[in-house]
Short mmCIF file of C-alpha atoms and ligand atoms in Angstrom, two decimals:
data_model
loop_
_atom_site.label_atom_id
_atom_site.label_comp_id
_atom_site.label_asym_id
_atom_site.label_seq_id
_atom_site.Cartn_x
_atom_site.Cartn_y
_atom_site.Cartn_z
CA MET A 1 -1.65 -21.86 -6.62
CA PRO A 2 1.03 -23.58 -4.89
CA VAL A 3 1.54 -21.36 -1.54
CA PRO A 4 5.25 -20.90 -0.48
CA ALA A 5 6.87 -22.86 2.07
CA ALA A 6 7.04 -20.09 4.85
CA VAL A 7 4.41 -17.17 4.08
CA CYS A 8 5.50 -14.00 5.74
CA GLY A 9 2.79 -11.13 4.91
CA ARG A 10 3.07 -7.75 5.71
CA LEU A 11 0.90 -4.65 7.10
CA ALA A 12 2.14 -1.24 5.45
CA PRO A 13 0.35 1.24 6.91
CA SER A 14 1.36 5.19 6.20
CA PRO A 15 1.19 7.70 9.03
CA THR A 16 -0.71 10.49 7.38
CA GLY A 17 -4.12 10.20 9.30
CA TYR A 18 -6.00 8.11 11.89
CA ALA A 19 -6.65 4.45 11.16
CA HIS A 20 -9.98 3.92 9.74
CA LEU A 21 -12.57 1.37 8.59
CA GLY A 22 -10.97 1.07 5.05
CA ASN A 23 -7.43 0.32 6.47
CA ALA A 24 -8.93 -2.17 9.36
CA TRP A 25 -10.69 -3.81 6.33
CA ALA A 26 -7.30 -3.99 4.13
CA PHE A 27 -5.22 -4.70 7.18
CA LEU A 28 -7.59 -7.80 8.50
CA LEU A 29 -7.76 -9.35 5.25
CA ALA A 30 -3.98 -9.28 4.96
CA TRP A 31 -3.67 -10.50 8.50
CA LEU A 32 -6.27 -13.54 7.86
CA ALA A 33 -4.12 -14.40 4.37
CA ALA A 34 -1.00 -14.76 6.23
CA ARG A 35 -2.18 -15.97 9.59
CA SER A 36 -4.49 -18.85 7.43
CA CYS A 37 -1.14 -20.39 6.27
CA SER A 38 0.34 -19.96 9.50
CA GLY A 39 2.35 -17.32 8.30
CA ARG A 40 4.41 -14.42 9.94
CA VAL A 41 3.37 -10.88 9.85
CA ILE A 42 5.50 -7.51 9.50
CA LEU A 43 4.53 -4.27 9.98
CA ARG A 44 6.32 -1.74 8.30
CA LEU A 45 5.46 2.17 8.69
CA GLU A 46 5.56 3.55 5.16
CA ASP A 47 6.65 7.28 6.24
CA ILE A 48 8.79 8.23 3.24
CA ASP A 49 7.04 11.37 2.63
CA PRO A 50 8.05 13.87 5.20
CA GLN A 51 5.28 16.56 4.65
CA ARG A 52 2.46 13.91 5.09
CA SER A 53 3.83 11.57 7.72
CA ARG A 54 3.58 12.49 11.28
CA GLN A 55 4.85 10.83 14.47
CA GLU A 56 1.63 10.92 16.22
CA TYR A 57 -0.34 9.41 13.88
CA ALA A 58 2.29 6.43 13.65
CA ARG A 59 1.86 5.62 17.50
CA ALA A 60 -1.95 6.00 16.84
CA LEU A 61 -1.78 3.20 14.01
CA LEU A 62 0.01 0.50 16.01
CA GLU A 63 -2.12 1.22 19.07
CA ASP A 64 -5.33 1.00 16.90
CA LEU A 65 -4.52 -2.19 15.01
CA LEU A 66 -3.48 -3.85 18.28
CA TRP A 67 -6.80 -2.57 19.69
CA LEU A 68 -8.78 -4.11 16.65
CA GLY A 69 -6.90 -7.63 17.51
CA LEU A 70 -4.10 -7.63 14.92
CA ASP A 71 -0.89 -8.37 16.23
CA TRP A 72 2.84 -8.54 14.06
CA ASP A 73 5.78 -10.71 14.33
CA GLU A 74 8.41 -8.09 13.29
CA GLY A 75 7.69 -4.14 13.45
CA PRO A 76 8.79 -1.16 14.88
CA ASP A 77 7.55 -1.23 18.05
CA VAL A 78 9.03 -5.33 18.78
CA GLY A 79 12.07 -5.21 16.50
CA GLY A 80 13.26 -8.07 14.13
CA PRO A 81 16.24 -9.40 12.01
CA ALA A 82 14.82 -7.27 8.75
CA GLY A 83 14.59 -4.00 10.40
CA PRO A 84 14.53 -1.03 10.78
CA TYR A 85 10.78 -1.14 9.99
CA THR A 86 10.21 2.49 9.44
CA GLN A 87 10.98 3.60 6.11
CA SER A 88 12.56 7.06 7.14
CA ALA A 89 15.15 4.87 8.58
CA ARG A 90 15.78 3.17 5.49
CA GLU A 91 17.29 5.80 3.02
CA HIS A 92 20.73 3.74 2.70
CA VAL A 93 18.79 0.76 1.67
CA TYR A 94 17.03 2.62 -1.09
CA MET A 95 20.32 4.42 -1.97
CA GLN A 96 21.91 1.48 -2.47
CA ALA A 97 19.59 0.07 -4.99
CA LEU A 98 19.39 3.16 -6.57
CA GLU A 99 23.26 2.93 -7.09
CA ARG A 100 22.90 -0.79 -8.36
CA LEU A 101 20.09 0.37 -10.83
CA GLU A 102 22.59 3.28 -11.87
CA ALA A 103 25.64 1.00 -12.55
CA ALA A 104 23.19 -1.15 -14.56
CA GLY A 105 22.12 2.44 -16.72
CA ARG A 106 18.68 2.65 -15.87
CA VAL A 107 18.56 6.05 -14.13
CA TYR A 108 18.08 8.99 -15.88
CA PRO A 109 17.46 13.02 -14.58
CA CYS A 110 14.28 14.09 -15.35
CA PHE A 111 13.83 17.97 -15.31
CA CYS A 112 9.90 18.29 -15.99
CA THR A 113 7.97 20.08 -13.51
CA ARG A 114 4.56 19.10 -12.62
CA ARG A 115 2.74 21.63 -14.91
CA GLU A 116 5.00 20.75 -17.85
CA LEU A 117 3.81 16.90 -17.49
CA ARG A 118 0.46 17.88 -17.14
CA LEU A 119 0.51 19.43 -20.18
CA LEU A 120 2.48 17.32 -22.06
CA ALA A 121 0.48 14.03 -20.75
CA GLY A 122 -2.68 15.73 -20.85
CA ALA A 123 -3.03 13.49 -17.49
CA PRO A 124 -5.07 14.87 -14.38
CA HIS A 125 -2.42 13.21 -11.79
CA PRO A 126 1.02 13.19 -13.70
CA ASP A 127 2.44 11.79 -10.06
CA ASP A 128 4.29 8.30 -8.98
CA ARG A 129 1.13 6.30 -9.13
CA GLY A 130 -0.80 8.33 -11.91
CA ALA A 131 -0.53 8.69 -15.79
CA PRO A 132 2.61 7.15 -17.61
CA TYR A 133 5.34 9.39 -18.15
CA PRO A 134 5.93 10.33 -21.59
CA GLY A 135 9.61 10.00 -21.75
CA THR A 136 10.52 13.78 -22.59
CA CYS A 137 13.73 13.80 -20.38
CA ARG A 138 14.78 10.17 -21.66
CA SER A 139 17.36 10.98 -24.30
CA LEU A 140 18.76 14.39 -23.25
CA ASP A 141 22.29 14.69 -23.81
CA THR A 142 25.15 15.13 -21.13
CA ALA A 143 25.23 19.01 -22.14
CA ARG A 144 21.41 19.49 -22.25
CA ARG A 145 21.15 17.73 -18.72
CA THR A 146 24.38 19.74 -17.49
CA ALA A 147 22.89 22.79 -18.68
CA LEU A 148 19.38 22.29 -16.61
CA ALA A 149 20.86 21.49 -13.87
CA ALA A 150 23.11 24.47 -13.35
CA SER A 151 20.19 26.57 -14.20
CA GLY A 152 18.72 25.50 -10.98
CA ARG A 153 16.33 22.67 -12.08
CA LYS A 154 16.22 19.64 -9.71
CA ALA A 155 15.89 16.36 -11.16
CA THR A 156 13.58 13.69 -10.35
CA LEU A 157 15.26 10.40 -11.00
CA ARG A 158 13.44 8.07 -13.31
CA LEU A 159 13.68 4.37 -14.28
CA LEU A 160 14.46 3.91 -18.08
CA CYS A 161 11.65 1.01 -18.86
CA PRO A 162 11.96 -0.81 -21.90
CA GLU A 163 8.92 -2.21 -23.49
CA GLN A 164 8.16 -4.96 -21.37
CA GLN A 165 5.09 -7.26 -20.25
CA LEU A 166 4.81 -8.41 -16.76
CA SER A 167 2.44 -11.35 -15.98
CA PHE A 168 1.46 -12.40 -12.57
CA MET A 169 -0.93 -14.69 -10.92
CA ASP A 170 -2.99 -12.48 -8.11
CA LEU A 171 -4.25 -14.43 -5.50
CA ALA A 172 -7.70 -12.57 -5.65
CA LEU A 173 -8.09 -11.36 -9.29
CA GLY A 174 -6.42 -14.26 -11.37
CA PRO A 175 -4.07 -14.15 -14.09
CA GLN A 176 -2.76 -10.52 -14.45
CA CYS A 177 -0.76 -9.10 -17.13
CA PHE A 178 0.26 -5.32 -17.83
CA LEU A 179 2.54 -3.65 -20.28
CA LEU A 180 5.10 -1.40 -18.12
CA ALA A 181 5.16 1.46 -20.56
CA GLU A 182 1.17 1.82 -19.74
CA SER A 183 1.55 1.29 -15.99
CA GLY A 184 3.53 4.65 -15.22
CA GLY A 185 6.31 4.66 -18.20
CA ASP A 186 9.51 5.37 -16.92
CA PHE A 187 8.19 5.98 -13.42
CA ALA A 188 9.82 7.84 -10.89
CA LEU A 189 12.28 6.28 -8.03
CA ARG A 190 13.44 9.77 -6.19
CA ARG A 191 11.66 13.02 -6.44
CA SER A 192 13.21 16.05 -7.33
CA ASP A 193 12.84 17.28 -3.64
CA GLY A 194 14.83 14.01 -2.62
CA VAL A 195 11.50 12.10 -1.36
CA TRP A 196 12.09 8.25 -2.49
CA ALA A 197 9.16 7.04 -4.45
CA TYR A 198 6.64 4.74 -3.32
CA GLN A 199 7.52 2.21 -5.71
CA LEU A 200 11.14 1.88 -5.28
CA ALA A 201 10.93 1.85 -1.17
CA VAL A 202 8.15 -0.87 -1.46
CA ALA A 203 9.57 -3.01 -3.74
CA VAL A 204 12.91 -3.04 -2.23
CA ASP A 205 11.32 -3.53 1.08
CA ASP A 206 9.18 -6.13 0.45
CA ALA A 207 12.07 -7.93 -1.06
CA LEU A 208 15.10 -7.34 1.62
CA MET A 209 12.03 -8.17 4.38
CA GLY A 210 11.30 -11.51 3.43
CA VAL A 211 8.08 -10.79 2.60
CA THR A 212 6.27 -13.61 0.37
CA GLN A 213 2.77 -12.60 0.02
CA VAL A 214 1.13 -8.91 -0.31
CA VAL A 215 -2.21 -8.80 0.26
CA ARG A 216 -3.68 -4.91 -0.27
CA GLY A 217 -6.40 -2.87 -1.74
CA ARG A 218 -7.07 -3.33 -5.81
CA ASP A 219 -6.58 0.60 -6.21
CA ILE A 220 -2.81 -0.22 -5.89
CA LEU A 221 -2.97 -3.33 -8.78
CA SER A 222 -1.53 -0.67 -11.21
CA SER A 223 1.77 -0.20 -9.02
CA THR A 224 2.72 -3.86 -8.97
CA PRO A 225 4.18 -4.40 -12.48
CA ARG A 226 6.64 -1.82 -11.55
CA GLN A 227 7.42 -3.18 -8.43
CA LEU A 228 7.72 -6.33 -10.04
CA ALA A 229 10.07 -4.75 -12.89
CA LEU A 230 12.17 -3.13 -9.93
CA MET A 231 12.60 -7.03 -8.37
CA GLN A 232 13.62 -8.38 -11.21
CA LEU A 233 16.33 -5.41 -11.94
CA LEU A 234 17.41 -5.98 -8.76
CA GLN A 235 17.36 -9.77 -9.01
CA HIS A 236 15.13 -9.98 -5.93
CA THR A 237 12.40 -13.17 -5.60
CA ALA A 238 9.09 -11.44 -5.99
CA PRO A 239 6.41 -12.07 -3.53
CA GLN A 240 2.92 -13.23 -4.45
CA TYR A 241 0.31 -10.44 -4.66
CA GLY A 242 -3.45 -10.52 -3.60
CA HIS A 243 -5.43 -7.17 -4.37
CA VAL A 244 -8.28 -7.41 -2.53
CA PRO A 245 -11.91 -5.10 -3.24
CA LEU A 246 -12.46 -2.09 -1.76
CA LEU A 247 -14.56 -1.11 1.15
CA LEU A 248 -16.65 2.51 0.15
CA ASP A 249 -19.08 4.88 1.30
CA GLU A 250 -22.50 5.09 0.36
CA TYR A 251 -21.47 7.45 -2.66
CA GLY A 252 -18.97 4.65 -4.13
CA GLU A 253 -15.98 6.46 -2.82
CA ARG A 254 -13.11 4.48 -1.44
CA LEU A 255 -12.83 5.01 2.34
CA ALA A 256 -10.30 7.35 2.94
CA LYS A 257 -8.19 8.96 5.83
CA ARG A 258 -10.96 11.99 5.17
CA HIS A 259 -13.59 10.09 6.78
CA GLN A 260 -12.43 10.72 10.09
CA SER A 261 -16.00 9.58 11.55
CA LEU A 262 -14.98 6.21 10.74
CA ALA A 263 -11.60 6.37 12.42
CA LEU A 264 -10.63 3.26 14.65
CA ARG A 265 -10.54 5.59 17.33
CA ALA A 266 -13.40 7.76 16.82
CA LEU A 267 -15.56 4.72 17.05
CA ARG A 268 -13.70 3.26 20.33
CA ALA A 269 -14.03 6.67 21.81
CA GLN A 270 -17.97 6.08 21.31
CA GLY A 271 -18.27 3.06 22.75
CA VAL A 272 -18.33 0.56 19.86
CA GLU A 273 -16.20 -2.64 20.41
CA ALA A 274 -13.43 -3.97 18.18
CA ARG A 275 -15.27 -7.15 17.89
CA ARG A 276 -18.26 -5.64 16.55
CA ILE A 277 -16.28 -3.96 13.84
CA THR A 278 -14.61 -7.26 13.08
CA GLY A 279 -17.81 -8.90 12.83
CA LEU A 280 -19.18 -6.16 10.19
CA LEU A 281 -16.06 -6.58 8.48
CA ALA A 282 -15.93 -10.60 8.28
CA ARG A 283 -20.08 -10.49 7.06
CA LEU A 284 -19.01 -7.95 4.04
CA ALA A 285 -15.82 -9.99 3.32
CA GLY A 286 -18.00 -13.30 2.78
CA LEU A 287 -16.17 -14.81 5.58
CA ALA A 288 -19.52 -14.88 7.94
CA ALA A 289 -23.13 -15.24 7.40
CA ASP A 290 -23.93 -12.32 9.57
CA ALA A 291 -22.30 -9.54 11.66
CA ARG A 292 -21.72 -11.49 15.09
CA PRO A 293 -18.88 -9.89 17.02
CA VAL A 294 -16.02 -12.11 16.28
CA SER A 295 -11.93 -11.55 16.77
CA PRO A 296 -9.61 -11.69 14.10
CA VAL A 297 -8.39 -14.64 15.62
CA GLU A 298 -11.53 -16.40 15.35
CA LEU A 299 -11.81 -15.68 11.76
CA ILE A 300 -8.29 -17.15 10.78
CA GLU A 301 -9.74 -20.66 10.21
CA ARG A 302 -12.59 -19.25 8.13
CA PHE A 303 -10.28 -17.47 5.90
CA SER A 304 -9.86 -18.71 2.15
CA TRP A 305 -9.29 -16.61 -0.88
CA GLU A 306 -12.12 -18.79 -2.63
CA ARG A 307 -14.24 -17.58 -0.08
CA LEU A 308 -13.48 -13.95 0.00
CA THR A 309 -15.89 -11.81 -2.18
CA ARG A 310 -14.75 -10.22 -5.55
CA ALA A 311 -16.86 -7.36 -5.23
CA ASP A 312 -16.18 -3.97 -3.55
CA GLN A 313 -18.42 -3.55 -0.62
CA ILE A 314 -20.33 -0.60 0.74
CA ILE A 315 -20.42 0.41 3.99
CA TYR A 316 -24.16 1.69 4.34
CA ARG A 317 -25.66 3.88 7.36
CA GLU A 318 -27.50 1.04 8.93
CA ASP A 319 -24.32 -1.03 9.19
CA LEU A 320 -22.51 1.92 10.94
CA ARG A 321 -25.59 2.34 13.11
CA SER A 322 -25.94 -1.15 13.94
CA LEU A 323 -22.15 -0.53 15.47
CA PHE A 324 -23.59 2.24 17.63
CA SER A 325 -26.77 1.17 18.74
CA GLN A 326 -25.02 -2.18 20.19
CA ALA A 327 -22.44 0.08 21.58
CA MET A 328 -25.15 1.86 23.34
CA THR A 329 -27.26 -1.21 24.50
CA SER A 330 -24.11 -3.40 25.65
N1 LIG B 401 1.42 2.55 2.48
C1 LIG B 401 0.53 2.26 1.61
C2 LIG B 401 -0.46 2.94 1.90
O1 LIG B 401 -0.91 2.85 2.87
C3 LIG B 401 0.44 0.85 1.18
C4 LIG B 401 1.27 0.44 0.24
C5 LIG B 401 1.25 -1.21 -0.24
O2 LIG B 401 0.56 -1.86 0.56
O3 LIG B 401 2.23 -1.14 -0.98
O4 LIG B 401 -1.29 3.18 1.03
#
């Protein structure tokens, strides 16, 4: 696959909790993918959801990622030409994108409540990352829209998505092809409470920040066709995507912020050295034969997409114990 002349990767943490081993895994791989082709790295704080994001987590995230040995050329702490690098400060950018989509006749208000969507779609999670929207409000006439708005119902703004096939070459998974209608249907651009949807914010930010390489967990793969559709409509050049395997706990659950014992700061507080964590992650990723301590910089020349494991990886209790026992003896 041709590599763009100047690679620019990104780390896009959401400050909704402390960074944990699963974040460290995804960010290490994204960082290595960019640095292994002498690329730049942007750090962007994805704090568009005011209910879930906290300043305290934002500060801690930067601190923990630096502690792990990752760095970035542009970000909220160091600035850069494409800032601001915090989504909550970029509302005007999302508004401009929305206006362009509206001018192209591609936006409509949807008055469905979450409950109605659940009943209509029979879907367990009708949110902007989940089941396709069945198109209920697509063809409401103006009188009906006005009446619903007058009744006090707040509207979600949705993108009108025609039947469209979207294909791309994933750096990790190879050729990918999706039908837009099946990956979200007419997905949300702005929630009824005014919060910008993840899909819009990410697509616009990646494009405007000059990101050429998006490396993230494959749990986000189904969002990529939506982001590509937005980039096409807004006439932006799409980045390359690489969706990496996930890090799972012993029960096969994706590591998430609720695994607080696996938070980087919890591990650090117990004396675990950052290089030991990177060593363990490098072994799991297939970049090292054993879990010998290593820094991210030392791994740059060992990274390649061919080498990277294709399978999700489980962190076993022994793996964690090995981090701790070494912490105690060193
Ligand atoms: N901020 C998102 C998350 O933490 C990442 C989104 C992305 O990489 O596109 O889940």
